[in-house]
Every structure is written in C-alpha cells, then in structure tokens.
Coordinates of C-alpha atoms and ligand atoms in Angstrom, one line a residue:
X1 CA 3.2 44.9 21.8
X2 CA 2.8 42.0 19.0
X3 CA 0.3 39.8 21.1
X4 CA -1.8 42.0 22.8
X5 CA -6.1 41.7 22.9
X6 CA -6.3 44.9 21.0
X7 CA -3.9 43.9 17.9
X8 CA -6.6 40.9 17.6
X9 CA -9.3 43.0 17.4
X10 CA -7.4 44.9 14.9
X11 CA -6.3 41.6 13.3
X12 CA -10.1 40.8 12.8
X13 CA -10.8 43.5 11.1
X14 CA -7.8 43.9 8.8
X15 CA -8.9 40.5 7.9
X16 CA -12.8 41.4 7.3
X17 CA -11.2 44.8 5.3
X18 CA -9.8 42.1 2.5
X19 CA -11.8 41.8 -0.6
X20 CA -13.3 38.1 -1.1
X21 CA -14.8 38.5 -3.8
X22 CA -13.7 41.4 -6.3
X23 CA -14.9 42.0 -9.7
X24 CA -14.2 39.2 -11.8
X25 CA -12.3 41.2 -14.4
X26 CA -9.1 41.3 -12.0
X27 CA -8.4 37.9 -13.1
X28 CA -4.8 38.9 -13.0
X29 CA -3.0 42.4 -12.1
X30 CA -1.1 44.0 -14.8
X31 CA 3.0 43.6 -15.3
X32 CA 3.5 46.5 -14.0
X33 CA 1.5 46.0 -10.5
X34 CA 3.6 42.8 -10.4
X35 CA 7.1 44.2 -10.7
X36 CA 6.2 47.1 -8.3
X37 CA 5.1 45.1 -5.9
X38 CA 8.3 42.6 -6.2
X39 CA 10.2 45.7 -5.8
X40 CA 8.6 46.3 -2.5
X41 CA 9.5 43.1 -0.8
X42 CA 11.8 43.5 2.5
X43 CA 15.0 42.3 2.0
X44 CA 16.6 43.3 5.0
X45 CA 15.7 41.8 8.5
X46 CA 15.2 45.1 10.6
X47 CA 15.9 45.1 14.4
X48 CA 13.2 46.5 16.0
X49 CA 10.3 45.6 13.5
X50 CA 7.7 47.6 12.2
X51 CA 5.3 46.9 14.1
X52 CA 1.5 45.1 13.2
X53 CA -0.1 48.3 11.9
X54 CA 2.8 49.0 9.2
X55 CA 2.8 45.3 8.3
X56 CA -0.6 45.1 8.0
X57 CA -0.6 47.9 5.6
X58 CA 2.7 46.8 3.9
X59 CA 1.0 43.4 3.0
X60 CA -2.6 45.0 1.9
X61 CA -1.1 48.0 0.1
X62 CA 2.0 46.7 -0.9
X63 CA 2.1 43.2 -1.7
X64 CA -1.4 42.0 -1.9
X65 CA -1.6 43.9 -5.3
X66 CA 1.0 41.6 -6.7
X67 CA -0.4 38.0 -6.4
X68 CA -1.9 36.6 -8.9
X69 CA -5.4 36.7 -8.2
X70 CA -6.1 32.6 -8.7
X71 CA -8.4 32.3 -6.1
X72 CA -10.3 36.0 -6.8
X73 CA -12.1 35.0 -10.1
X74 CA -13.6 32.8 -11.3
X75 CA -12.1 33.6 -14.8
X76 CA -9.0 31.9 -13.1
X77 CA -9.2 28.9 -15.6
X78 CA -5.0 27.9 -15.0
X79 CA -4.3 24.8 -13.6
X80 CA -7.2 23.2 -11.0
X81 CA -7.2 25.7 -8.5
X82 CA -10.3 25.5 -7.0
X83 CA -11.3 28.9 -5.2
X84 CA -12.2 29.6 -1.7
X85 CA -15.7 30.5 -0.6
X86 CA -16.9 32.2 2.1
X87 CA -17.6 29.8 4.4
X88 CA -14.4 27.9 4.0
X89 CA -12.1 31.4 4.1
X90 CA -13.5 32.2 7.2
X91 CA -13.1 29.0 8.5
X92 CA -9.4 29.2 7.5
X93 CA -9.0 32.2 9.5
X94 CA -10.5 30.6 12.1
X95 CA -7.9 27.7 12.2
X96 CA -5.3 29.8 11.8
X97 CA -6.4 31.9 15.4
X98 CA -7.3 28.4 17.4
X99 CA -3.9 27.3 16.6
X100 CA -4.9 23.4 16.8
X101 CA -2.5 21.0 16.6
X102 CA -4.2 18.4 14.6
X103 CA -1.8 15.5 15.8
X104 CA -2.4 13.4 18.6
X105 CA -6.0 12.1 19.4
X106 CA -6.6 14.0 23.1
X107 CA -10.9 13.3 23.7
X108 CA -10.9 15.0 27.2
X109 CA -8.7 18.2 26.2
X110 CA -9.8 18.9 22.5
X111 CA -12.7 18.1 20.0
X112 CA -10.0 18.6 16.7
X113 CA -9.6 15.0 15.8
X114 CA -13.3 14.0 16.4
X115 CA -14.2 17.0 13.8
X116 CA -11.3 16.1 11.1
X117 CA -13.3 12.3 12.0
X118 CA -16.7 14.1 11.6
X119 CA -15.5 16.4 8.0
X120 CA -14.0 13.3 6.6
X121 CA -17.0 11.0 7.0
X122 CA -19.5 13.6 5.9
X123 CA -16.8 13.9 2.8
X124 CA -17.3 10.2 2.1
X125 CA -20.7 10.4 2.5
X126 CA -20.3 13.4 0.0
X127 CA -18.9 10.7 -2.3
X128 CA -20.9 7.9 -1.9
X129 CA -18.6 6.0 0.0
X130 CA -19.5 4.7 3.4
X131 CA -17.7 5.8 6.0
X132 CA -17.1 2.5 8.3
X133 CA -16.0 0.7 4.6
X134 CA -13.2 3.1 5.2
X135 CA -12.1 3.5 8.4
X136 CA -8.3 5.7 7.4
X137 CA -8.7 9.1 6.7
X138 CA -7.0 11.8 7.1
X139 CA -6.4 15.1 5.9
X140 CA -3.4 15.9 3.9
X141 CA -1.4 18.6 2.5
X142 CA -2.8 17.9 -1.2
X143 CA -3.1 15.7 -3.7
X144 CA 0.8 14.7 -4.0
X145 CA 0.7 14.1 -0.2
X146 CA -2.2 11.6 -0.6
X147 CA -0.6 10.1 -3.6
X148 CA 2.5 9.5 -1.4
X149 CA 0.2 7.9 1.4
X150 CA -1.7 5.3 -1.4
X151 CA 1.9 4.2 -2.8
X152 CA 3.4 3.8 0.9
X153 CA 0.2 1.9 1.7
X154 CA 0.0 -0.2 -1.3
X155 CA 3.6 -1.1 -1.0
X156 CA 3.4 -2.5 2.8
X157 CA 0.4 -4.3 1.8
X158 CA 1.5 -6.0 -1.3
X159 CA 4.6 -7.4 0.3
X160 CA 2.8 -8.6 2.9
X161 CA 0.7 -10.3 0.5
X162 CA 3.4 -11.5 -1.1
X163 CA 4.8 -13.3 1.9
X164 CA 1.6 -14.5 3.4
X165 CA 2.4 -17.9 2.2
X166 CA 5.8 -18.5 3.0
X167 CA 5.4 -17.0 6.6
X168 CA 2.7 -16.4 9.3
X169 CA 4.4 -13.2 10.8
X170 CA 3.7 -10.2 8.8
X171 CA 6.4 -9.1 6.8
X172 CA 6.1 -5.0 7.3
X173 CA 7.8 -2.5 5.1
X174 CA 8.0 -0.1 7.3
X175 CA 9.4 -2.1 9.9
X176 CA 12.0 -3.7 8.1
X177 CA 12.9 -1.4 5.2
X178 CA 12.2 -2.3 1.7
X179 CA 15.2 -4.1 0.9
X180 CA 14.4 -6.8 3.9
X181 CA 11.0 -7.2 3.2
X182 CA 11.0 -7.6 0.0
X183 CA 13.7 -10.3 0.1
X184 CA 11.9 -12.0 3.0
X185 CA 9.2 -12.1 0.1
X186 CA 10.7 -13.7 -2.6
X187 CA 9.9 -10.4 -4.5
X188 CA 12.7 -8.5 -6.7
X189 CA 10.3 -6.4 -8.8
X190 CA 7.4 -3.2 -7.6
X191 CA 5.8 -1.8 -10.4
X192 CA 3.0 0.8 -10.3
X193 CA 1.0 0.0 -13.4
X194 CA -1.3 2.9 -14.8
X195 CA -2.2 5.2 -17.8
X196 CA -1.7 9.1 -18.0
X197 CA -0.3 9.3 -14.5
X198 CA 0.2 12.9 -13.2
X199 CA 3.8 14.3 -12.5
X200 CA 3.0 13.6 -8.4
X201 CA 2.7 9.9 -8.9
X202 CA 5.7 9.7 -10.0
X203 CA 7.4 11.6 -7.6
X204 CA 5.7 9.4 -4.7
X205 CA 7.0 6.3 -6.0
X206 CA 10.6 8.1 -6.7
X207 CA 10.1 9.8 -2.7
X208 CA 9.3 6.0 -1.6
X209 CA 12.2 4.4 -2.8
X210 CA 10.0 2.5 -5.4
X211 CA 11.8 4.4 -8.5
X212 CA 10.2 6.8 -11.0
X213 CA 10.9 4.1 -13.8
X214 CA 8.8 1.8 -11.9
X215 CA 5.7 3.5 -12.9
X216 CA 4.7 1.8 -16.3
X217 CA 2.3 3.0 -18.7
X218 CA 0.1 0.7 -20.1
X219 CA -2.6 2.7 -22.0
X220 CA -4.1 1.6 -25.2
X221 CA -2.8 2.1 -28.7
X222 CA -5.4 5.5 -29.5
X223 CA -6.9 5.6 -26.1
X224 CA -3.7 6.6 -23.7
X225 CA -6.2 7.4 -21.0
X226 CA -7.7 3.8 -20.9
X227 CA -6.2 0.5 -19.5
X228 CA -5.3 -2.3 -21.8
X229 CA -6.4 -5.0 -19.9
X230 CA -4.4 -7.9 -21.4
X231 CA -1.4 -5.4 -20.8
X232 CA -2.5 -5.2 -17.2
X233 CA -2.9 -8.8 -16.8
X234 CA 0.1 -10.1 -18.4
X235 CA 2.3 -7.9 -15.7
X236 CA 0.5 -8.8 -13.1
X237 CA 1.2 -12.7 -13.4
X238 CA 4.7 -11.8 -13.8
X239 CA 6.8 -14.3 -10.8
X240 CA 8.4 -12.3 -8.2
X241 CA 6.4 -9.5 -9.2
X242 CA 4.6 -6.9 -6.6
X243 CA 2.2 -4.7 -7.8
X244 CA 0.0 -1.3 -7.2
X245 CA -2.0 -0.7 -10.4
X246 CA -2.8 3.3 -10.2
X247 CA -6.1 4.1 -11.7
X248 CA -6.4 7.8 -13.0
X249 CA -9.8 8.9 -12.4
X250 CA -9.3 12.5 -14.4
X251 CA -6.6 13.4 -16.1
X252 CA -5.2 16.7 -15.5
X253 CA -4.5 17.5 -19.7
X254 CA -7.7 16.3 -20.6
X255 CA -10.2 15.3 -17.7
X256 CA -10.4 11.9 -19.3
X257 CA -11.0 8.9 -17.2
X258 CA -9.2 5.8 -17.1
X259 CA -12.3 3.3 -16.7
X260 CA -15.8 3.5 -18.4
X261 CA -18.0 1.6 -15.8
X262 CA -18.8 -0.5 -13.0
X263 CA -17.3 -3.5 -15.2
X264 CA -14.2 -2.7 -16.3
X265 CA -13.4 -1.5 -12.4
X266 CA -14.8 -5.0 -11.1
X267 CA -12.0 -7.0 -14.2
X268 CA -9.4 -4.7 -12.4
X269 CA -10.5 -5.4 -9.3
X270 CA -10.9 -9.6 -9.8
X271 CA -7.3 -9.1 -11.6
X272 CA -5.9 -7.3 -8.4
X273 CA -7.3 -9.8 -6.1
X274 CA -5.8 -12.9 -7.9
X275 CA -1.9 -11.2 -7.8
X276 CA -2.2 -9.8 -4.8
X277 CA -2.0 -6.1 -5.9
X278 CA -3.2 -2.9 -4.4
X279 CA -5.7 -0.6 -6.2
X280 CA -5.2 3.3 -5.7
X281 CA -7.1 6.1 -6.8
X282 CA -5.6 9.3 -8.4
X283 CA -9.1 11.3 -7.8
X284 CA -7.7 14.6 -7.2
X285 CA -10.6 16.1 -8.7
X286 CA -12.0 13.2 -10.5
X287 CA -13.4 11.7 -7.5
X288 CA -16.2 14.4 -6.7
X289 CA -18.0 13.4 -10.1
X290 CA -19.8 10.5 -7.7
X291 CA -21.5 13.1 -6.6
X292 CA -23.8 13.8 -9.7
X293 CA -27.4 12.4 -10.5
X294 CA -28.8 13.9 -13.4
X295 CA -28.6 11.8 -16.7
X296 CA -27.0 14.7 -19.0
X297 CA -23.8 13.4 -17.2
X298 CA -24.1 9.6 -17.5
X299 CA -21.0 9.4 -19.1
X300 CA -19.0 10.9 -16.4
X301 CA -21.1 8.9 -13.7
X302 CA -20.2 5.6 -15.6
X303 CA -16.8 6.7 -15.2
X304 CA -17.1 7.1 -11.2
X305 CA -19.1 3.9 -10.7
X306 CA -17.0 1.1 -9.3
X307 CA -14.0 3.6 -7.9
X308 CA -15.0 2.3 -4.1
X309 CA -13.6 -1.1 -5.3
X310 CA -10.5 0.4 -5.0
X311 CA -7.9 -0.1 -2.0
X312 CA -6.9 3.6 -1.8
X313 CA -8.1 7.0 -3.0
X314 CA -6.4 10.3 -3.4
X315 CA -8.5 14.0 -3.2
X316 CA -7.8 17.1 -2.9
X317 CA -9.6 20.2 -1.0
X318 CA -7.9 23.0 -2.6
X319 CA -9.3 21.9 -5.9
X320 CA -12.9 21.2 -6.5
X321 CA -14.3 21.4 -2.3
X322 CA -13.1 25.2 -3.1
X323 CA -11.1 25.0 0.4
X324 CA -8.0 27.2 0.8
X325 CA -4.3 25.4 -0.1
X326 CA -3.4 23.4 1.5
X327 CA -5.4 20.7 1.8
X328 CA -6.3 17.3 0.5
X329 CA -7.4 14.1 1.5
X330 CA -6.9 10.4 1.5
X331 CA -8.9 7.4 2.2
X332 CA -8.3 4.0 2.6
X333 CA -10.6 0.8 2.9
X334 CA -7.5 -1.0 5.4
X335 CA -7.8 -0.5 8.9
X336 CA -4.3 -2.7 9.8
X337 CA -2.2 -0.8 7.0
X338 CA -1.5 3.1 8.5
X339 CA -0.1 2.5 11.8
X340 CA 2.2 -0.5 10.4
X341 CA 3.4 2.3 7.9
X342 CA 2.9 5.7 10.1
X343 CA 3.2 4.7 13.5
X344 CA 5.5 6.8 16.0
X345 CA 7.3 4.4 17.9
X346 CA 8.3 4.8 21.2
X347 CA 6.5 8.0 21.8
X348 CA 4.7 8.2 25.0
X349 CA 4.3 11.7 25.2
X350 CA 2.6 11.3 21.9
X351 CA 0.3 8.7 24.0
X352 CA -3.6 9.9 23.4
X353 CA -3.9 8.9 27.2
X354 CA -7.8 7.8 28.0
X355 CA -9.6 7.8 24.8
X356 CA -11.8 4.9 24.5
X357 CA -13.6 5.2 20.9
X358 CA -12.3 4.4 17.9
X359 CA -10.8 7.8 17.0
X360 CA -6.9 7.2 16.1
X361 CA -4.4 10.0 16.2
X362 CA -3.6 11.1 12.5
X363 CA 0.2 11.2 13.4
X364 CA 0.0 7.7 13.3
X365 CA -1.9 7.1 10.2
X366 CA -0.7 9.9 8.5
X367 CA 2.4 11.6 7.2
X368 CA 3.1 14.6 9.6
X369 CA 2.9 14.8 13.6
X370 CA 2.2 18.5 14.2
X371 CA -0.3 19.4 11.9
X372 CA -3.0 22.6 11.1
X373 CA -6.7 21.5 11.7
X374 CA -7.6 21.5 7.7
X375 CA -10.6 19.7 8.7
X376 CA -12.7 22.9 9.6
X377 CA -13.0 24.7 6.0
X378 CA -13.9 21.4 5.1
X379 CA -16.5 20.6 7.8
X380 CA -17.4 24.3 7.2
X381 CA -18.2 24.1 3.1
X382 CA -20.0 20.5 3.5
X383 CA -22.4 21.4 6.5
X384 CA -23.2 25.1 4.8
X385 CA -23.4 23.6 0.6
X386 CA -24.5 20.2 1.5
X387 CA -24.7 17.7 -1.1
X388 CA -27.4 19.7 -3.1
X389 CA -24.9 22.7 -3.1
X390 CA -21.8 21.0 -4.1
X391 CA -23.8 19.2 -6.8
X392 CA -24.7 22.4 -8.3
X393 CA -21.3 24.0 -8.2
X394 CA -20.0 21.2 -10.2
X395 CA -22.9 21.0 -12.6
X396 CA -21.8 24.6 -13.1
X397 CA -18.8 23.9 -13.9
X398 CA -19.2 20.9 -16.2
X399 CA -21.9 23.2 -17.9
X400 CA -19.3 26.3 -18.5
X401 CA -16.4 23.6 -19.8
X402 CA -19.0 22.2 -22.4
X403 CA -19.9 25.0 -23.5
X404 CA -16.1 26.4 -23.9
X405 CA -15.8 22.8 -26.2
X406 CA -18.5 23.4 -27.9
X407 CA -17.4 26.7 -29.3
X408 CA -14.1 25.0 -29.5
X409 CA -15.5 22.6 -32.0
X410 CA -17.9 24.6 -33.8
X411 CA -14.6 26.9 -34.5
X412 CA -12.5 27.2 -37.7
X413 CA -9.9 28.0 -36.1
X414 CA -9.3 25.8 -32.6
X415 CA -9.4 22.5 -32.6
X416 CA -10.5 20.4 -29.4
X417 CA -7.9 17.4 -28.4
X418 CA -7.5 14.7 -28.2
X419 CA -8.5 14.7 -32.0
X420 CA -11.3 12.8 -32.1
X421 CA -14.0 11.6 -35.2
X422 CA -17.0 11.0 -33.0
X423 CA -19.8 13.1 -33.2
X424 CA -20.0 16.3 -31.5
X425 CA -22.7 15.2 -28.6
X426 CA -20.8 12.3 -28.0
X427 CA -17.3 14.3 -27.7
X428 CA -19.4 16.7 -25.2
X429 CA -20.9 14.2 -22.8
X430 CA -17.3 13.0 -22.1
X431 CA -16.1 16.6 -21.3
X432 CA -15.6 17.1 -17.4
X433 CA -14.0 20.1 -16.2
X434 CA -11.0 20.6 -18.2
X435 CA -11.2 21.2 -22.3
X436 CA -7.9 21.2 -24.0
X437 CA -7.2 22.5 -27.4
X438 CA -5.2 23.9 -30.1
X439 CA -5.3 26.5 -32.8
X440 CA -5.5 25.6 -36.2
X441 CA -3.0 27.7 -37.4
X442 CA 0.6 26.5 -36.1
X443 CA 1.9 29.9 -35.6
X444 CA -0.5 30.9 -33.7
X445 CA -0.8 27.7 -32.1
X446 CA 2.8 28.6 -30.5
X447 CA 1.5 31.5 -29.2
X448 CA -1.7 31.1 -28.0
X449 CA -1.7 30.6 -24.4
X450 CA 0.1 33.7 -24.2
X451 CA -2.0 36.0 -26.2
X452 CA -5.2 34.4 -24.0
X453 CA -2.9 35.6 -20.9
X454 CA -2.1 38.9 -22.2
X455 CA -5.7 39.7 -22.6
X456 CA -5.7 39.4 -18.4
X457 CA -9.1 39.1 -18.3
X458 CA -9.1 34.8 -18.3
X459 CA -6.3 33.1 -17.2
X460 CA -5.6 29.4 -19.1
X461 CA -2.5 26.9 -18.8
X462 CA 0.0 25.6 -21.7
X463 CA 0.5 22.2 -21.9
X464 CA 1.6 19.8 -24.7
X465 CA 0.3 17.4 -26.6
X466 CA 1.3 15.0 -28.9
X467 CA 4.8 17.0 -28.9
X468 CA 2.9 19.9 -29.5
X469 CA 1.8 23.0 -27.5
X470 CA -1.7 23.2 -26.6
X471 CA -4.1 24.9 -24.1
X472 CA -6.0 24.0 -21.3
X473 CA -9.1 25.6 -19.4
X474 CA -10.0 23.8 -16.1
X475 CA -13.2 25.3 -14.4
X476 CA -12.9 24.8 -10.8
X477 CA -14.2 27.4 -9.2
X478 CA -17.3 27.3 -7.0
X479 CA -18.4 31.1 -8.3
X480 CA -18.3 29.7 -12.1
X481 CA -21.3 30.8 -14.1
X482 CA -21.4 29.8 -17.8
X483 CA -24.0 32.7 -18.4
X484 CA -22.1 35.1 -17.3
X485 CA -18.6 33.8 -17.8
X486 CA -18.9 31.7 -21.1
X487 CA -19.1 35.0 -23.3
X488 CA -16.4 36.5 -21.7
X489 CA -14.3 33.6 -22.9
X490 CA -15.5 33.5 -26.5
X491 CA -15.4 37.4 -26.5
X492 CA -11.4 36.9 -25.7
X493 CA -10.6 33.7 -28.1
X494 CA -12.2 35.4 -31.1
X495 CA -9.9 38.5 -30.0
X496 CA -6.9 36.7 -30.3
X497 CA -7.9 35.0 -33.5
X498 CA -8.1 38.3 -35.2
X499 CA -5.6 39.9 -33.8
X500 CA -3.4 37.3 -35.0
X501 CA -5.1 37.7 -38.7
X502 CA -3.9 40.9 -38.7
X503 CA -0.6 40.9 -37.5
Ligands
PLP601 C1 -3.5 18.4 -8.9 C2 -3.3 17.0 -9.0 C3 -2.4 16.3 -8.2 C4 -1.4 17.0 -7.3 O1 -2.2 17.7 -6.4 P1 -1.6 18.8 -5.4 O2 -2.7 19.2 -4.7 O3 -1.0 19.9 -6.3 O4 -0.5 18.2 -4.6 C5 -2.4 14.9 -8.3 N1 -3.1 14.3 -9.2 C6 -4.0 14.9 -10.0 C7 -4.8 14.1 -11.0 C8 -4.1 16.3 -10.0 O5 -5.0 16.9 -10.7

C-alpha cells in the first residue's frame, strides 16, 4: 500500500503540483498562517497511518503554508540562503527517488562516484582551479562540515610537518590521537590564526579537540577583516608551535575579504611554507567571486586572486550554486592527507572491489560513509548555467547589493558599516553580496530589523556590530533582479523610516 508503482506516479505529480516559483511578495506567510499551521502538526504516532494521499495533502495543505518561504523569493535577503532553481530542484527529487548511496567507489555497479568526481571537477573548473591541482573533493553537508574537513586536514598535516625532522615515519593524527602525535612532535601548542572567523570555525576546532580558544584573531587595528602580517608572523615562529592560519574569504557580517591580492596571499603563503603551517579557506560564498571577469568588479577579483595558493578550501552549495540544503563542498590540494585522516579501517565489505582509475571512495576521504548523491543538483545547475550563467547570476546579485548601499549611503537616515570615510565609489566597488547597516536614529536602530520583517514583503537578518544592533541584506538568490527587486526594498526602508517619524 505505501510502495506500490501507482503511489510513484502519484508521488510525481504531487511533486510537480508544488509551486517553484510563486509570486515574490510571499516572501514570508503571515503570524497567523504560521501558528495555524504549528497547530496542525501530529503529535501522536497513529497505528494504522493515514495513508500517502492524506499525508500528501496534510503536508501541502497543512504544513507547507507555514515554512518560511526562504527559498520561494528572491526578496529572502536573511542569512545566505541561496535558492533552488529549477534544474537543481528537480535534480533533488531525482536523488531522493534513485536512493544512491554516495559511499563506497563501486565502477562496475554504479556511475555515483564518477559523477560526484565529474560535478566537483566541473565546480573547480567553475572556480578557476584545476582540477588534477586538487585531487580531494568531496561533497559535504555544508559549509561547517567542510570547515571541519580543512581543520582535521590541516592538523594531521602540520604535525607531520612538525615531526618530519626528528623522524622518517609519518607521525599521523588520526592514527595515533592528538595527544601522541603531538608529543612525538615536540609540539605543545595548535593555534588557528585568522580574522573575522565565522561561528563554524570555531566550532570545528572545538569538534576537533583543537579548542575554541585556539582560534586567535589577529586582524588589524581599523581593518578587523584584514591580516596583520607582522601579527601573523610573529606566531608563526613561535617554538613548539603548530599552525593552520584560516583565511576568511567573505565575511558573513559584512562580505569583506581578508586579503586584497595576489601579493598579500603569496607573503601568507611564503610565511606558511617557512613554519610549516596549513593554509585553509573559509569560501563559503566568497569563493565563487573567481568566477567574475568584468572590470566593474576588480576589487572583488583582486580579493579572489591568489586563494588557490591555499592548502584547503571550504564552499558551500546551498548558498550561492542555488542547490537545495544540504550541500557543500571541500577541496584540498593533498592527495596523501584524507585517507590518513578518513580512512575506514578494516572494512572489507567497504572494499570498492575492481576499480582500476583513480576514483577513491568519499567514505574514505570524507566525513560520512553512507551518504545522499549531493553531486547531481550540482552537476545538474553547472551543465544547464555554465560558467556564463552562473556569472550572470552573481553579477546580479552584486548589482542588487550595490545598489541597496548606495541608497544606504545616499540616506539621512541609515548609515552603511563598517563606518568608513572613503568616497562613495570606492566604498561600492568593495561591496559583494552582503550590505550591512544601521539607522541613524538609535531608537529606531533597536528596532529596525523587526519593522523591515513585519513589513513581510523582504526578509533581512540582525546582527551586531561594534556592540550595537545592525542589519544585514545578503542577496543570494539566483532569481535576484535589482530592476525589479531594488525598488521594492527602498519602497519598504523609506516605509519604516516614516513610520517610525510618526510614532
Ligand atoms: C554560512 C557560512 C558557513 C557555515 O555554512 P553552513 O552551510 O551553514 O554549514 C561557514 N562560513 C561562512 C563564511 C559562511 O558564510
């Protein structure tokens, strides 16, 4: 009764009855359509079920009215959430009827690992980043999963780098647990050395056993987002010292990156080589701006240049490659490091039996064994947009959040952050695809991100800054049109200005 042909057939077309794309003003359903539809959850496990049909409907009629909408429109401007385009969603679906298990590398039986090995190499291609250069990737869960991954990495290899010279057998982490290895090293200190890291990098090194108070902040004195150098280097030659220094390449408050240019990222680089240290990448949306070309965004290409020095990088899918959650990816330029840290020992039934090419099984380079085939929505958005169409989408983008700052400046009454004296141009060609700000007025300051939510029709995130409350737009969605969308957005800021003039 729950399996049969027919209730697939039905399946497919409850699933083409969904709404991809409704009208953008449903940004978010009301309070009240949320509450009812809380009310409506089951509670109570029933015996005999209800059946598909009444579930189906229960979930479309019921609940479906109740979520929030993120991935609907494009006025979804919370957090980096990316959307989900058509190719992609239906690709989705797709995975989730296949039912591949994305784990063990089986030529003869399966083509899933040679297309998450095709989707990630037309993804660094996508980036500018060639693929034999960096033989491990994999798909992950997101971003946090991938920062996870470049700290577990870059903490087997600088140990091992740290005991080269005392010892010709490698001294592995994951092997011998930190505690061993690092005493076999000579080494009593990790520390992650970045500026502005996100909340996930943190927790990796905290999930790693590295500590969350080994992460050390070392931005510069008015520029929090950019490395001091002579910081950088004065840890780095500290004795008995390991090191991963963490580059944040956008910043989730304020899109900022961390380095300027090709320069700066070959200084960080010559400095890494000379302590031994590992480089990784927090690009969880940063990273795609390798992909632009045209010279209104030299600033933001200067930022990107130089990132494939690094050892490791983080991405994610669900954000800018508009791929459903979850999904994210990480690459590395090591081909020794992921089965000395992922391996499954001992596992023959795991064993990939014949395969003679180069393809390894991402359960043992990765972080899970059974695992859905994120590859396809992926593969799917890459082979339909090509570089040309994921260019555009992101010149979109870029072009709606200047234009949000430049109303933002021109305003009396917001104020874009971080402050800044620099002309306006200047300000703009920095500006990525997240603008933060502030009202003027501190009252209204307080309240502001929740008088831009109550007007449902965009959707922005609080945040703080320094110790105060600010706001946050971050344009990720691939349907983003700054025509169309842009005077939506002033039409609602002015509205809350003036309905805060006369309260
Ligand atoms: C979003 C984000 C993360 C975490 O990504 P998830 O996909 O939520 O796990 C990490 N780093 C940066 C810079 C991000 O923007």
């Amino acid at each position: 009764m729950h399996s049969d042909p027919e209730t697939f057939s039905q399946l497919a077309s409850a699933i083409s009855g969904l709404h991809l794309q409704p009208p953008p003003e449903r940004v978010l359903p009301s309070e009240n359509i949320v509450t009812q539809a809380r009310e409506k959850l089951q509670k109570n496990l029933s015996t005999s079920g209800i059946g598909f049909e009444e579930t189906i409907r229960h979930i479309r009629d019921d609940l479906a009215p109740g979520f929030n909408g993120s991935s609907r429109s494009p006025n979804y401007y919370g957090f980096v959430t990316g959307g989900s385009t058509p190719a992609a969603a239906l690709a989705d679906h797709m995975v989730t009827i296949y039912d591949q298990n994305a784990a063990v590398h089986l030529p003869q039986e399966s083509i899933a690992t040679n297309l998450e090995d095709a989707a990630t190499s037309l993804l660094a291609q996508l980036l500018k980043l060639e693929p034999s250069q960096w033989p491990h990737r994999v798909f992950t869960t997101g971003a946090t999963a991938s920062n996870v991954l470049g700290l577990a990495c870059g903490r087997e290899y600088i140990i091992a780098e740290a005991s080269a010279h005392r010892s010709d057998t490698v001294n592995s982490v994951g092997e011998l647990g930190i505690v061993e290895a690092m005493h076999r090293a000579g080494i009593d200190k990790i520390q992650i050395l970045t500026t502005v890291p996100h909340s996930s990098l943190v927790k990796a090194a905290g999930v790693l056993g590295l500590g969350r108070t080994s992460v050390v902040d070392i931005g510069l004195p008015g520029a929090s987002h950019r490395f001091d150098v002579a910081q950088l280097k004065k840890l780095l030659e500290q004795p008995g010292t390991a090191s991963i220094v963490a580059i944040s390449a956008s910043e989730v408050n304020t899109g900022l990156f961390a380095t300027s240019g090709l320069e700066e990222m070959q200084e960080i680089r010559k400095l890494a080589d000379m302590y031994g240290a590992w480089i990784h990448i927090d690009g969880a949306f940063g990273i795609l701006g390798r992909i632009l070309t045209s010279p209104s965004y030299a600033d933001i290409i200067a930022a990107c240049a130089g990132l494939d020095l690094a050892d490791s990088i983080t991405g994610d899918g669900h954000k800018l490659l508009n791929v459903p959650y979850d999904c994210g990816f990480f690459f590395s330029r090591h081909r020794e490091i992921p089965e000395r840290v992922f391996q499954n020992p001992n596992a023959p039934y795991l064993s990939t039996g014949a395969a003679t090419d180069a393809i390894v099984s991402p359960s043992n380079v990765g972080l899970e064994n059974s695992r859905r085939l994120r590859a396809l929505p992926v593969y799917a958005n890459l082979i339909s947009y090509g570089a040309d169409g994921y260019r555009d989408m992101l010149e979109r983008q870029i072009d709606l959040s200047k234009g949000i700052a430049e109303y933002i400046i021109d305003s009396p009454d917001f104020e874009l952050l971080p402050e800044s004296d620099r002309p306006k141009e200047e300000v703009l060609r920095g500006i990525y695809i997240i603008v933060l700000f502030r009202a003027k007025d501190e009252g209204l300051n307080k309240e502001l991100t929740s008088r831009i939510k109550a007007s449902r029709k965009i959707y922005v995130s609080g945040t703080a800054w320094d110790g105060q409350p600010a706001c946050r737009f971050a344009v990720s969605n691939w349907m983003t049109d700054a025509k169309r969308d842009l005077p939506l957005i002033k039409q609602v800021l002015a509205g809350v200005v003036e309905g805060w003039k006369k309260a």
